[in-house]
Amino acid sequence: MNQSDVIVVGGGIMGCSAAFFLRRRGLSVTLLERGLTGQQASGTNFGNVRRQGRYLHQLPLANRARDIWGRLPELIGEDCEFVASGHLRICYTPEQAAKLEAYANDARPYGLALEMISSNALRARFPYLGRDAIAGCFAPIDGHANPRLTAPAFGRAAARAGARVEEGTEVLSIGKTGADFTVETWEKGTFRAPIVLVTAGAWGNKLSSQFGESVPLAVHGPQMAVTEPLPYRLGPTFGVSTPHVKETVYFRQVKRGNVVYGGSTRGPASNETNRASVLPENILGQFEQMRRVIPGLARVNIIRTWSGVESYLPDDVPIMGPSATTPGLFYAFGFCGAGFQIGPGVGDVMAELIATGATTTPIEPYSIARFSGAAA
């Protein structure tokens, strides 16, 4: 019997966490994933559990997600290597320091406590920083986790809670007949439910377009790399606040000693071939910027690079909430390379919205209706 209360299309961190929280609210759930859970953008990103720097309107969602990150073992039985290491964002100019300080003041009413650190104090606290860093802003309970572990962990927890998780199941089309949606798959026939949640990432627009809701979604690939293991010295995750894309870099050291890094430079990707490429000039440029932050990393070796298929919208804001055309249809996709931290919160919010008809966390800025009339 392929009937359930809710069908979730897409097994990334959004879909897997939504399936888990829907089961906790007592709804029967079928999760359909074309490949393996967490195989696409949810498993290939940097792993930043970062609230600092997000749009202010997104902080309530980020705070809800941060609470879940801290409770992963009790909720899903695994910690996904989440470490509340703190997140330090440094800058190179007084103008950028002023922007960091203004953001810290603006974020305080949202419960995000940030600490501005001046040049001398920064050097005393993090003596390995290079001389170009003139100030920093520290978020003490932000951190990082392992993206390769997280979505599959939520998927397993959802299955243990009673969700039907079907990997290797490609959705061909979604239609609606009477009260039910019919979801046609290539491998396992037709599934039916009165509610469908699309969490298909870079493929979300193909499905929303079937309901007259095309969005101008673009596809790119993150440019990620990891170094050989080093003695474990770096505590927080690091990022650079700068208006210049080429200066942007973020990095973190895992307990095994490797330094994982990336930046805002993007590479080519395709949601037709499901492939994304790493451009050597991007990886080497990011490495140069990481060396600018911490000169002691100048001689380490890069041992692996990777990318994935990520989706971006022109306003850098994701789509979350109900369809504007079709009752019973919901969306959560297009997270613009910044969805990992908020992922568990997105799943929790969408489950609340579907189960109760409302959510205590505001999601109005993410409505798909803002693209009404826009061509993909």
GROMACS .gro file of N, CA and C in nm, residues 117-175:
model
  177
  117ILE      N    1   3.600   4.173   1.911
  117ILE     CA    2   3.735   4.160   1.967
  117ILE      C    3   3.827   4.252   1.886
  118SER      N    4   3.893   4.343   1.955
  118SER     CA    5   3.983   4.437   1.887
  118SER      C    6   4.117   4.370   1.855
  119SER      N    7   4.201   4.443   1.784
  119SER     CA    8   4.323   4.385   1.727
  119SER      C    9   4.414   4.321   1.831
  120ASN      N   10   4.451   4.395   1.937
  120ASN     CA   11   4.544   4.339   2.036
  120ASN      C   12   4.483   4.220   2.109
  121ALA      N   13   4.356   4.233   2.147
  121ALA     CA   14   4.290   4.121   2.216
  121ALA      C   15   4.277   4.000   2.124
  122LEU      N   16   4.256   4.028   1.997
  122LEU     CA   17   4.244   3.918   1.900
  122LEU      C   18   4.375   3.840   1.892
  123ARG      N   19   4.484   3.915   1.888
  123ARG     CA   20   4.617   3.852   1.878
  123ARG      C   21   4.649   3.774   2.006
  124ALA      N   22   4.610   3.829   2.121
  124ALA     CA   23   4.638   3.760   2.247
  124ALA      C   24   4.559   3.630   2.258
  125ARG      N   25   4.440   3.633   2.205
  125ARG     CA   26   4.352   3.515   2.220
  125ARG      C   27   4.377   3.410   2.112
  126PHE      N   28   4.412   3.456   1.993
  126PHE     CA   29   4.437   3.364   1.881
  126PHE      C   30   4.573   3.402   1.821
  127PRO      N   31   4.683   3.366   1.886
  127PRO     CA   32   4.815   3.417   1.847
  127PRO      C   33   4.863   3.370   1.710
  128TYR      N   34   4.797   3.273   1.654
  128TYR     CA   35   4.838   3.223   1.522
  128TYR      C   36   4.779   3.305   1.406
  129LEU      N   37   4.694   3.404   1.435
  129LEU     CA   38   4.635   3.485   1.327
  129LEU      C   39   4.739   3.576   1.262
  130GLY      N   40   4.724   3.598   1.133
  130GLY     CA   41   4.814   3.686   1.061
  130GLY      C   42   4.790   3.832   1.094
  131ARG      N   43   4.885   3.917   1.054
  131ARG     CA   44   4.879   4.060   1.089
  131ARG      C   45   4.769   4.135   1.014
  132ASP      N   46   4.716   4.079   0.906
  132ASP     CA   47   4.613   4.149   0.831
  132ASP      C   48   4.480   4.155   0.906
  133ALA      N   49   4.457   4.064   0.998
  133ALA     CA   50   4.332   4.063   1.073
  133ALA      C   51   4.335   4.173   1.177
  134ILE      N   52   4.244   4.269   1.165
  134ILE     CA   53   4.247   4.384   1.257
  134ILE      C   54   4.136   4.378   1.362
  135ALA      N   55   4.037   4.292   1.343
  135ALA     CA   56   3.929   4.279   1.441
  135ALA      C   57   3.854   4.149   1.412
  136GLY      N   58   3.777   4.107   1.509
  136GLY     CA   59   3.700   3.985   1.491
  136GLY      C   60   3.568   3.993   1.566
  137CYS      N   61   3.477   3.909   1.526
  137CYS     CA   62   3.348   3.899   1.594
  137CYS      C   63   3.324   3.752   1.625
  138PHE      N   64   3.306   3.720   1.752
  138PHE     CA   65   3.306   3.581   1.797
  138PHE      C   66   3.166   3.540   1.841
  139ALA      N   67   3.119   3.427   1.786
  139ALA     CA   68   2.991   3.368   1.825
  139ALA      C   69   3.023   3.242   1.906
  140PRO      N   70   3.008   3.245   2.039
  140PRO     CA   71   3.063   3.138   2.122
  140PRO      C   72   2.996   3.002   2.109
  141ILE      N   73   2.869   2.995   2.071
  141ILE     CA   74   2.806   2.863   2.064
  141ILE      C   75   2.768   2.822   1.922
  142ASP      N   76   2.817   2.893   1.822
  142ASP     CA   77   2.811   2.839   1.686
  142ASP      C   78   2.919   2.731   1.675
  143GLY      N   79   2.924   2.662   1.564
  143GLY     CA   80   3.025   2.555   1.554
  143GLY      C   81   3.020   2.486   1.420
  144HIS      N   82   3.043   2.356   1.421
  144HIS     CA   83   3.044   2.280   1.296
  144HIS      C   84   3.006   2.135   1.321
  145ALA      N   85   2.968   2.069   1.213
  145ALA     CA   86   2.929   1.927   1.220
  145ALA      C   87   2.971   1.861   1.088
  146ASN      N   88   2.953   1.731   1.083
  146ASN     CA   89   2.994   1.656   0.964
  146ASN      C   90   2.874   1.641   0.870
  147PRO      N   91   2.876   1.710   0.755
  147PRO     CA   92   2.760   1.702   0.666
  147PRO      C   93   2.739   1.565   0.605
  148ARG      N   94   2.844   1.485   0.597
  148ARG     CA   95   2.827   1.350   0.539
  148ARG      C   96   2.746   1.260   0.631
  149LEU      N   97   2.740   1.295   0.759
  149LEU     CA   98   2.670   1.209   0.856
  149LEU      C   99   2.527   1.253   0.883
  150THR      N  100   2.498   1.382   0.867
  150THR     CA  101   2.380   1.438   0.931
  150THR      C  102   2.248   1.396   0.865
  151ALA      N  103   2.234   1.418   0.735
  151ALA     CA  104   2.108   1.381   0.670
  151ALA      C  105   2.080   1.231   0.682
  152PRO      N  106   2.180   1.144   0.656
  152PRO     CA  107   2.153   1.001   0.675
  152PRO      C  108   2.112   0.967   0.819
  153ALA      N  109   2.170   1.037   0.917
  153ALA     CA  110   2.132   1.010   1.056
  153ALA      C  111   1.986   1.046   1.081
  154PHE      N  112   1.942   1.160   1.027
  154PHE     CA  113   1.800   1.195   1.039
  154PHE      C  114   1.714   1.094   0.964
  155GLY      N  115   1.761   1.048   0.849
  155GLY     CA  116   1.684   0.950   0.773
  155GLY      C  117   1.667   0.820   0.850
  156ARG      N  118   1.775   0.773   0.912
  156ARG     CA  119   1.766   0.650   0.992
  156ARG      C  120   1.672   0.670   1.111
  157ALA      N  121   1.682   0.788   1.175
  157ALA     CA  122   1.595   0.815   1.290
  157ALA      C  123   1.449   0.820   1.246
  158ALA      N  124   1.424   0.878   1.129
  158ALA     CA  125   1.287   0.882   1.078
  158ALA      C  126   1.235   0.741   1.053
  159ALA      N  127   1.321   0.656   0.996
  159ALA     CA  128   1.280   0.517   0.969
  159ALA      C  129   1.251   0.443   1.100
  160ARG      N  130   1.337   0.463   1.199
  160ARG     CA  131   1.313   0.397   1.329
  160ARG      C  132   1.183   0.445   1.392
  161ALA      N  133   1.148   0.570   1.364
  161ALA     CA  134   1.023   0.625   1.419
  161ALA      C  135   0.901   0.583   1.338
  162GLY      N  136   0.924   0.511   1.227
  162GLY     CA  137   0.811   0.458   1.151
  162GLY      C  138   0.792   0.515   1.012
  163ALA      N  139   0.879   0.606   0.969
  163ALA     CA  140   0.869   0.660   0.834
  163ALA      C  141   0.913   0.554   0.732
  164ARG      N  142   0.853   0.557   0.617
  164ARG     CA  143   0.895   0.471   0.507
  164ARG      C  144   0.997   0.549   0.425
  165VAL      N  145   1.120   0.507   0.425
  165VAL     CA  146   1.227   0.578   0.354
  165VAL      C  147   1.268   0.495   0.233
  166GLU      N  148   1.240   0.549   0.114
  166GLU     CA  149   1.268   0.478  -0.010
  166GLU      C  150   1.381   0.548  -0.084
  167GLU      N  151   1.503   0.495  -0.071
  167GLU     CA  152   1.616   0.545  -0.149
  167GLU      C  153   1.613   0.480  -0.287
  168GLY      N  154   1.688   0.534  -0.380
  168GLY     CA  155   1.688   0.479  -0.516
  168GLY      C  156   1.552   0.487  -0.582
  169THR      N  157   1.479   0.594  -0.555
  169THR     CA  158   1.343   0.609  -0.607
  169THR      C  159   1.327   0.748  -0.668
  170GLU      N  160   1.334   0.754  -0.799
  170GLU     CA  161   1.329   0.883  -0.868
  170GLU      C  162   1.185   0.924  -0.898
  171VAL      N  163   1.148   1.044  -0.859
  171VAL     CA  164   1.015   1.096  -0.887
  171VAL      C  165   1.010   1.150  -1.029
  172LEU      N  166   0.914   1.102  -1.106
  172LEU     CA  167   0.897   1.147  -1.244
  172LEU      C  168   0.799   1.262  -1.254
  173SER      N  169   0.692   1.257  -1.176
  173SER     CA  170   0.590   1.362  -1.183
  173SER      C  171   0.506   1.361  -1.057
  174ILE      N  172   0.444   1.474  -1.031
  174ILE     CA  173   0.348   1.486  -0.921
  174ILE      C  174   0.220   1.544  -0.979
  175GLY      N  175   0.109   1.479  -0.953
  175GLY     CA  176  -0.020   1.530  -0.997
  175GLY      C  177  -0.119   1.526  -0.882
   0.00000   0.00000   0.00000
